[in-house]
Amino acid sequence: MITVDFENRGSVGLCEYLYNSIKNQILKGTLKADEKLPSKRSLAEHLGISVITVQNAYEQLIEEGYLYSIEKKGFFVTDIHPEEIQNINNPSAYKSKSISEEKLNPPAEKIEYFADFASNSTGYEKFPFNLWAHEMREVLNSGNERLLQRSAANGILELREAIAKHLCEFRNMTVSPEQILIGAGTETLYTMVVQLLGQDKIYAVEDPGYHKVASVISLNGAKCVPVKIDENGLRPDELEKAKAHIAHISPAHHFPTGTVMPVRRRRELLSWAEKSLDRYIIEDEYDSEFRFNGKPLQTLFSSDQNGKVIYINTFSKTLAPSFRLSFMILPSTLIPLFRQKLGFYSCPVSVFEQFTLAVFMQKGHYGKHLIRMKNYYRTLRNSLINAISQSALSSIAEIQEEEAGLHFLLKTQPSESMDVIRKKLAEQKINLPLLADFYYQNVPEESLFTFIINYSGIKKERIKEAVARLEKALLP
């Protein structure tokens, strides 16, 4: 049982003193890695303090990575390596090591922004490091010989089953694990689509749109054409003019405009695809999990009755971009062709990572994490919007398309030339992309002073200062 002498705490609160005492015992090695701690009630009775005091101390230790919890089993000490303990106890030593490493291996020049509204990064402090580390250890300790074997082209069955179950529960999609393919980021999936459907096809992308999609398709030897969108999304008549065979769209939350495609346009696009055997739609739902008002719209894939939609999604927004984990769902009619043309591939994602994510999802951790992140991003978005609305920016700026996804638009009135504004933004260490940057051709005048606010990587405590810097840059 943990013993803490509260008589020496002075003016320090009970919770803070308990937290520091347990942390110091972990750092000194008195409490060993993976050692189980007393339950909140047991420790409270032993120390003569309230259960809520113990609970708050445990939660703080979990948040900082000293403890991890397992549902219905209890609280355990995180395995902290000796060098990590040394760096925690002696920050100057860690700093010296970093400086010497930088001298030996100088990093590439990188601008340090105070607020980067172009980044698609996620808040690292919200990632469930302890749970993920625990499941990694569980997978390693399982002794499963498949961890040392190559994975089939479509990925391990356990992960595909977990994804199918998740889509059924969260998106009301009926999908067979046989239809799911695991990819190392969406770039590999776009590559596979071109290889599957053919380089001789014409691929249409949204204008404006995410330029990386067009780049990947073009680099794989296929013709890629930008096609205009209107307020409802990609236009079928423009697809006909372009003589396109494949259309890439993001109907749940278009990037960069943020619009949500209405049902009527979805039906029109399905009708366009059904007119020819070699026509398909790639439905990209890159951040569809984050819809803050109302129920999620039915996917185009679920509405498709003729096997014309290929569905793509990623774990980059819900977990982290560094994971390089994404998946694609093929219509049943394309599975034989996939096996014939690409079945010899090995899945590019580590089998170890696949098993870890599968277990993470099977135990319900992913679903709970998704709900937590949705609440976190809703709060973050509301805080940022409120700060902008209450600032002097409200006199020249209008917020648009903020109800879904992890970005919204900030439409401003031109006060100075864009060259001057860009210079002022740079001086304020603010990275703020323009809507106009994502057009391929015929850039509308209103997009020249409309900015994209990607808020997923912004720290809440920096919002006030970030808005103040935006004022200095955008106001005359």
XYZ file of C-alpha atoms in Angstrom:
476
model
C 0.000 0.000 0.000
C 1.221 3.513 -0.833
C 2.170 5.559 2.216
C 2.116 9.365 2.179
C 2.950 11.623 5.134
C 0.630 14.607 4.803
C 2.095 16.337 7.872
C 4.958 17.664 5.720
C 2.782 19.101 2.981
C 2.746 22.648 4.363
C 0.370 24.841 2.355
C 0.209 22.418 -0.594
C -3.254 20.975 -1.268
C -3.984 17.311 -0.502
C -4.490 16.374 -4.147
C -1.328 18.086 -5.359
C 0.734 16.596 -2.532
C -0.574 13.077 -3.222
C 0.089 13.514 -6.936
C 3.699 14.647 -6.304
C 4.320 11.855 -3.789
C 3.188 9.092 -6.174
C 5.064 10.684 -9.081
C 8.296 10.828 -7.051
C 7.912 7.169 -6.030
C 7.552 6.239 -9.708
C 10.593 8.305 -10.721
C 12.730 6.840 -7.928
C 11.697 3.309 -8.890
C 9.923 2.617 -5.600
C 6.816 1.908 -7.661
C 7.814 -0.451 -10.464
C 6.673 -0.535 -14.107
C 3.248 -2.190 -14.547
C 2.811 -2.420 -10.756
C -0.853 -2.222 -9.781
C -1.854 0.647 -7.519
C -4.573 0.488 -4.847
C -8.101 1.289 -5.903
C -9.272 4.854 -5.311
C -11.477 3.790 -2.415
C -8.815 1.593 -0.778
C -6.156 4.309 -0.947
C -8.598 6.942 0.312
C -9.480 4.816 3.355
C -5.807 4.001 4.025
C -4.721 7.668 3.902
C -7.838 9.085 5.524
C -8.715 11.382 2.624
C -11.637 11.624 0.230
C -12.065 9.361 -2.813
C -12.357 12.426 -5.069
C -8.888 13.595 -3.925
C -7.377 10.251 -4.936
C -9.349 10.253 -8.188
C -8.076 13.716 -9.171
C -4.477 12.756 -8.366
C -4.761 9.529 -10.397
C -6.300 11.380 -13.343
C -3.469 13.918 -13.357
C -0.872 11.129 -13.287
C -2.642 9.372 -16.161
C -2.833 12.605 -18.137
C 0.945 13.120 -17.754
C 1.773 9.520 -18.592
C 2.927 8.216 -15.196
C -0.018 5.833 -14.823
C -2.323 3.973 -17.170
C -5.700 2.434 -16.425
C -7.329 -0.761 -17.639
C -11.110 -0.948 -17.453
C -12.354 -3.185 -14.611
C -8.754 -4.037 -13.642
C -7.361 -0.876 -12.077
C -4.467 1.563 -12.241
C -0.905 0.623 -13.197
C 2.514 2.289 -13.330
C 3.752 3.238 -16.788
C 7.070 1.756 -17.920
C 9.296 4.870 -17.929
C 12.818 4.260 -19.205
C 15.850 5.338 -17.098
C 16.876 8.024 -19.599
C 13.371 9.476 -19.417
C 13.608 9.596 -15.607
C 16.986 11.314 -15.836
C 15.617 13.922 -18.226
C 12.565 14.555 -16.049
C 14.680 15.008 -12.935
C 17.370 17.009 -14.737
C 15.852 19.144 -17.515
C 19.180 20.885 -18.177
C 20.791 17.546 -19.061
C 18.085 16.905 -21.598
C 18.539 20.363 -23.054
C 22.299 19.890 -23.384
C 21.782 16.572 -25.158
C 19.368 18.160 -27.620
C 21.786 20.969 -28.425
C 24.680 18.587 -29.060
C 22.498 16.437 -31.317
C 21.424 19.486 -33.287
C 25.070 20.439 -33.853
C 25.819 16.965 -35.176
C 22.619 16.726 -37.231
C 21.316 20.232 -37.928
C 17.588 20.099 -38.758
C 16.142 21.413 -41.994
C 15.091 25.046 -41.781
C 11.589 25.264 -40.419
C 9.454 28.253 -39.566
C 8.138 28.161 -36.009
C 4.628 29.592 -36.089
C 2.783 30.860 -33.063
C -0.398 29.564 -34.689
C -0.423 27.328 -37.750
C -3.885 27.330 -39.343
C -2.635 25.346 -42.339
C -1.493 22.287 -40.409
C -3.630 19.157 -40.145
C -1.882 18.107 -36.939
C -3.809 16.859 -33.924
C -3.464 17.777 -30.258
C -0.832 15.369 -28.907
C -1.977 15.943 -25.339
C -5.309 14.286 -26.180
C -3.843 11.121 -27.666
C -4.399 8.058 -25.392
C -0.705 7.193 -25.133
C -1.126 4.925 -22.129
C -3.927 2.850 -23.616
C -2.114 2.564 -26.941
C 1.126 1.541 -25.207
C -0.728 -1.061 -23.167
C -2.336 -2.618 -26.237
C 1.043 -2.637 -28.016
C 2.507 -4.602 -25.118
C -0.469 -6.970 -25.145
C 0.023 -7.640 -28.841
C 3.759 -8.239 -28.388
C 3.195 -10.520 -25.419
C 0.598 -12.576 -27.308
C 3.319 -14.547 -29.077
C 1.214 -14.551 -32.227
C 3.435 -15.955 -34.986
C 1.526 -13.880 -37.546
C 3.334 -10.801 -36.203
C 6.394 -12.074 -38.063
C 4.628 -12.877 -41.313
C 3.719 -10.695 -44.282
C 0.177 -9.421 -44.525
C -2.071 -10.076 -47.504
C -2.700 -7.200 -49.889
C -5.906 -6.133 -48.146
C -4.532 -6.276 -44.566
C -5.193 -8.583 -41.610
C -8.741 -9.888 -41.155
C -8.984 -8.755 -37.510
C -8.540 -5.087 -38.422
C -10.893 -5.301 -41.387
C -13.548 -6.874 -39.162
C -13.054 -4.164 -36.536
C -13.427 -1.426 -39.156
C -16.568 -3.055 -40.602
C -18.108 -3.215 -37.107
C -17.158 0.412 -36.400
C -18.684 1.637 -39.679
C -21.885 -0.242 -38.905
C -22.184 1.299 -35.438
C -21.029 4.857 -36.201
C -21.959 5.367 -39.886
C -24.765 2.832 -40.375
C -22.808 1.274 -43.234
C -23.188 -2.399 -44.114
C -19.784 -3.548 -45.307
C -18.127 -6.949 -45.581
C -14.520 -7.243 -44.296
C -13.765 -8.744 -47.719
C -14.424 -5.334 -49.293
C -11.973 -3.448 -47.023
C -8.339 -2.732 -47.939
C -5.804 -1.281 -45.485
C -3.399 1.359 -46.808
C -0.427 3.364 -45.545
C -2.072 6.764 -45.938
C -4.543 7.804 -48.598
C -1.741 8.401 -51.115
C -1.170 4.645 -51.401
C -4.901 4.105 -51.840
C -5.127 6.643 -54.689
C -2.203 4.831 -56.312
C -4.006 1.503 -55.991
C -7.179 2.979 -57.492
C -5.288 4.137 -60.597
C -3.593 0.759 -60.920
C -6.931 -0.993 -60.459
C -9.124 1.090 -62.774
C -6.436 1.939 -65.311
C -4.093 4.711 -66.409
C -6.106 5.133 -69.622
C -9.022 6.676 -67.706
C -9.627 10.390 -67.135
C -9.784 11.241 -63.423
C -11.680 14.345 -62.328
C -10.871 16.257 -59.125
C -12.779 19.081 -57.490
C -11.827 22.667 -58.334
C -11.033 24.058 -55.778
C -9.699 20.993 -54.049
C -6.905 19.168 -52.273
C -4.029 19.320 -54.755
C -2.229 16.246 -53.419
C -4.955 14.000 -54.880
C -4.322 15.330 -58.384
C -0.565 15.062 -57.908
C -0.709 11.395 -56.887
C -3.033 10.471 -59.742
C -0.885 12.301 -62.298
C 2.344 10.772 -60.978
C 0.790 7.354 -61.541
C 0.478 8.082 -65.245
C -3.220 8.914 -65.502
C -4.785 12.071 -66.913
C -6.214 14.245 -64.172
C -8.534 17.200 -64.875
C -9.929 19.824 -62.470
C -13.711 20.169 -62.624
C -15.667 23.138 -61.266
C -17.840 22.867 -58.202
C -20.751 25.083 -57.223
C -22.452 25.599 -53.859
C -23.738 21.997 -54.012
C -20.478 20.319 -54.985
C -19.078 18.743 -58.142
C -21.209 19.424 -61.209
C -22.248 16.405 -63.337
C -22.524 18.559 -66.463
C -18.887 19.617 -66.029
C -17.927 15.961 -65.645
C -19.563 15.272 -68.992
C -17.672 18.154 -70.611
C -14.399 16.833 -69.226
C -15.228 13.321 -70.530
C -14.246 11.995 -67.119
C -14.437 8.336 -66.133
C -13.596 8.647 -62.441
C -14.669 11.478 -60.104
C -12.975 12.167 -56.757
C -15.285 13.970 -54.310
C -15.541 14.803 -50.594
C -19.335 15.107 -50.121
C -19.451 14.965 -46.303
C -17.229 18.038 -45.932
C -15.582 19.469 -48.995
C -12.053 20.726 -48.742
C -11.435 23.626 -48.804
C -14.879 25.266 -49.050
C -16.385 23.233 -46.195
C -19.702 22.679 -47.996
C -21.796 19.547 -47.428
C -23.211 17.992 -50.599
C -27.029 17.833 -50.555
C -28.915 14.635 -51.343
C -30.095 15.816 -54.747
C -26.543 16.401 -56.036
C -25.476 13.029 -54.650
C -28.213 11.343 -56.669
C -27.207 13.280 -59.767
C -23.629 12.075 -59.431
C -24.739 8.478 -58.930
C -26.860 8.796 -62.081
C -23.808 10.138 -63.944
C -21.727 7.126 -62.845
C -24.426 4.637 -63.817
C -24.474 5.798 -67.437
C -21.284 3.909 -68.326
C -19.598 0.690 -67.165
C -16.196 2.358 -66.712
C -17.417 5.259 -64.563
C -16.744 5.313 -60.816
C -16.866 7.769 -57.921
C -14.166 7.965 -55.223
C -15.851 9.136 -52.011
C -13.241 10.624 -49.665
C -14.500 11.055 -46.084
C -11.268 12.421 -44.605
C -12.847 14.095 -41.528
C -16.496 13.035 -41.644
C -16.392 11.848 -38.007
C -16.446 15.465 -36.860
C -19.939 16.661 -37.654
C -21.110 18.822 -34.768
C -24.794 19.396 -35.485
C -27.327 16.785 -36.519
C -26.773 13.190 -37.553
C -24.130 12.262 -40.124
C -25.484 12.158 -43.655
C -25.724 8.792 -45.342
C -22.603 8.035 -47.315
C -22.695 7.921 -51.078
C -21.355 4.377 -50.763
C -24.455 3.333 -48.794
C -26.771 4.964 -51.356
C -25.054 3.223 -54.250
C -27.043 0.273 -55.603
C -24.892 -0.467 -58.644
C -21.334 -0.815 -57.347
C -20.140 2.578 -58.563
C -18.638 4.087 -55.395
C -15.189 3.464 -53.893
C -15.052 4.700 -50.299
C -11.841 6.045 -48.701
C -11.229 7.151 -45.114
C -8.272 7.617 -42.797
C -7.296 7.490 -39.129
C -5.117 10.597 -39.585
C -7.722 12.980 -38.175
C -9.048 10.740 -35.405
C -5.715 9.303 -34.173
C -2.720 11.068 -35.766
C -1.301 11.740 -39.256
C 1.930 9.959 -38.315
C 0.150 6.601 -38.062
C -0.205 6.362 -41.867
C -3.285 4.181 -41.444
C -6.150 4.452 -43.891
C -8.647 2.159 -45.550
C -10.619 1.775 -48.757
C -13.887 -0.050 -49.399
C -14.438 -1.501 -52.850
C -17.820 -2.360 -54.322
C -18.215 -6.146 -54.435
C -18.034 -6.111 -58.223
C -14.434 -4.831 -58.138
C -13.057 -7.421 -55.685
C -12.307 -10.092 -58.356
C -10.481 -7.456 -60.443
C -8.475 -6.374 -57.391
C -7.407 -9.952 -56.669
C -6.452 -10.451 -60.297
C -4.442 -7.240 -60.750
C -3.154 -6.344 -57.256
C -3.592 -9.462 -55.155
C 0.158 -10.182 -55.237
C 0.889 -7.054 -53.156
C 1.751 -7.162 -49.467
C -0.127 -4.684 -47.284
C 2.200 -1.649 -46.768
C 1.151 -1.225 -43.117
C 3.112 -3.048 -40.403
C 1.299 -6.169 -39.175
C 2.162 -5.128 -35.611
C 0.425 -1.751 -36.074
C -2.562 -3.448 -37.685
C -3.014 -5.844 -34.761
C -2.639 -3.007 -32.241
C -5.313 -0.899 -33.920
C -7.565 -3.955 -34.260
C -7.370 -4.660 -30.504
C -7.756 -0.946 -29.746
C -11.007 -0.943 -31.733
C -12.275 -4.335 -30.522
C -12.057 -3.239 -26.883
C -14.062 -0.085 -27.585
C -11.160 2.301 -26.968
C -11.384 3.837 -30.437
C -15.098 4.598 -30.170
C -14.627 6.276 -26.794
C -11.600 8.204 -28.068
C -13.636 9.394 -31.058
C -16.377 10.741 -28.792
C -13.800 12.495 -26.580
C -12.094 14.060 -29.603
C -15.412 15.207 -31.050
C -16.237 16.982 -27.791
C -12.709 18.410 -27.595
C -12.776 19.781 -31.140
C -16.274 21.193 -30.665
C -15.065 23.095 -27.598
C -11.897 24.208 -29.395
C -13.872 25.420 -32.415
C -16.407 27.271 -30.249
C -13.632 28.965 -28.270
C -11.912 30.125 -31.444
C -15.132 31.334 -33.085
C -16.178 33.177 -29.914
C -12.771 34.842 -29.677
C -12.987 36.009 -33.297
C -16.599 37.177 -32.886
C -15.740 39.234 -29.805
C -12.660 40.796 -31.377
C -12.283 43.741 -33.729
C -12.110 41.217 -36.583
C -15.896 40.872 -36.398
C -16.179 44.238 -38.159
C -14.443 42.960 -41.306
C -14.800 39.161 -41.144
C -17.540 36.552 -41.529
C -17.259 32.933 -40.394
C -18.642 30.346 -42.826
C -19.087 26.549 -43.006
C -18.241 25.875 -39.374
C -20.731 23.068 -38.635
C -18.645 20.113 -39.819
C -15.044 19.000 -40.106
C -11.919 20.519 -38.602
C -11.728 23.741 -40.583
C -13.953 26.693 -41.425
C -13.702 29.764 -43.625
C -12.973 33.335 -42.552
C -14.235 35.680 -45.250
C -12.768 39.173 -44.894
C -13.119 42.510 -46.594
C -9.987 43.697 -48.414
C -8.352 46.385 -46.299
C -4.871 46.274 -47.841
C -3.192 44.365 -50.641
C -2.703 40.645 -50.080
C 1.068 41.104 -50.330
C 0.940 43.497 -47.380
C -1.338 41.163 -45.403
C 0.911 38.155 -46.045
C 3.908 40.138 -44.815
C 2.054 41.173 -41.660
C 0.951 37.565 -41.044
C 4.561 36.418 -41.338
C 5.636 39.102 -38.852
C 3.005 37.824 -36.423
C 4.148 34.201 -36.906
C 0.732 33.186 -38.214
C 0.336 30.641 -41.023
C -3.009 31.335 -42.672
C -3.815 29.747 -46.057
C -6.055 31.415 -48.620
C -9.017 29.750 -50.289
C -7.636 31.058 -53.588
C -4.547 28.856 -53.161
C -6.631 25.724 -53.793
C -8.084 26.690 -57.175
C -6.625 25.227 -60.354
C -8.042 27.842 -62.717
C -10.338 30.922 -62.845
C -9.877 32.036 -59.238
C -13.033 33.883 -58.035
C -12.395 37.364 -56.655
C -14.116 36.641 -53.312
C -11.673 33.787 -52.611
C -8.712 36.195 -52.705
C -9.541 37.459 -49.202
C -11.146 34.315 -47.766
C -8.929 32.366 -45.377
C -9.035 28.724 -44.285
C -8.928 28.210 -40.526
C -7.755 24.667 -39.776
C -7.974 24.614 -35.996
C -7.187 20.986 -35.098
C -3.588 21.692 -34.036
C -4.197 24.996 -32.247
C -3.696 24.996 -28.484
C -6.655 26.384 -26.564
C -4.441 28.528 -24.332
C -3.046 30.275 -27.419
C -6.388 31.244 -28.946
C -6.645 34.677 -27.341
C -3.136 35.693 -28.397
C -3.573 34.138 -31.868
C -6.706 36.217 -32.491
C -4.895 39.334 -31.268
C -2.147 38.665 -33.802
C -4.743 38.104 -36.518
C -6.169 41.526 -35.698
C -2.767 43.154 -36.169
C -2.299 41.391 -39.513
C -5.786 41.709 -41.031
C -6.938 45.087 -39.780
C -5.613 48.191 -41.566
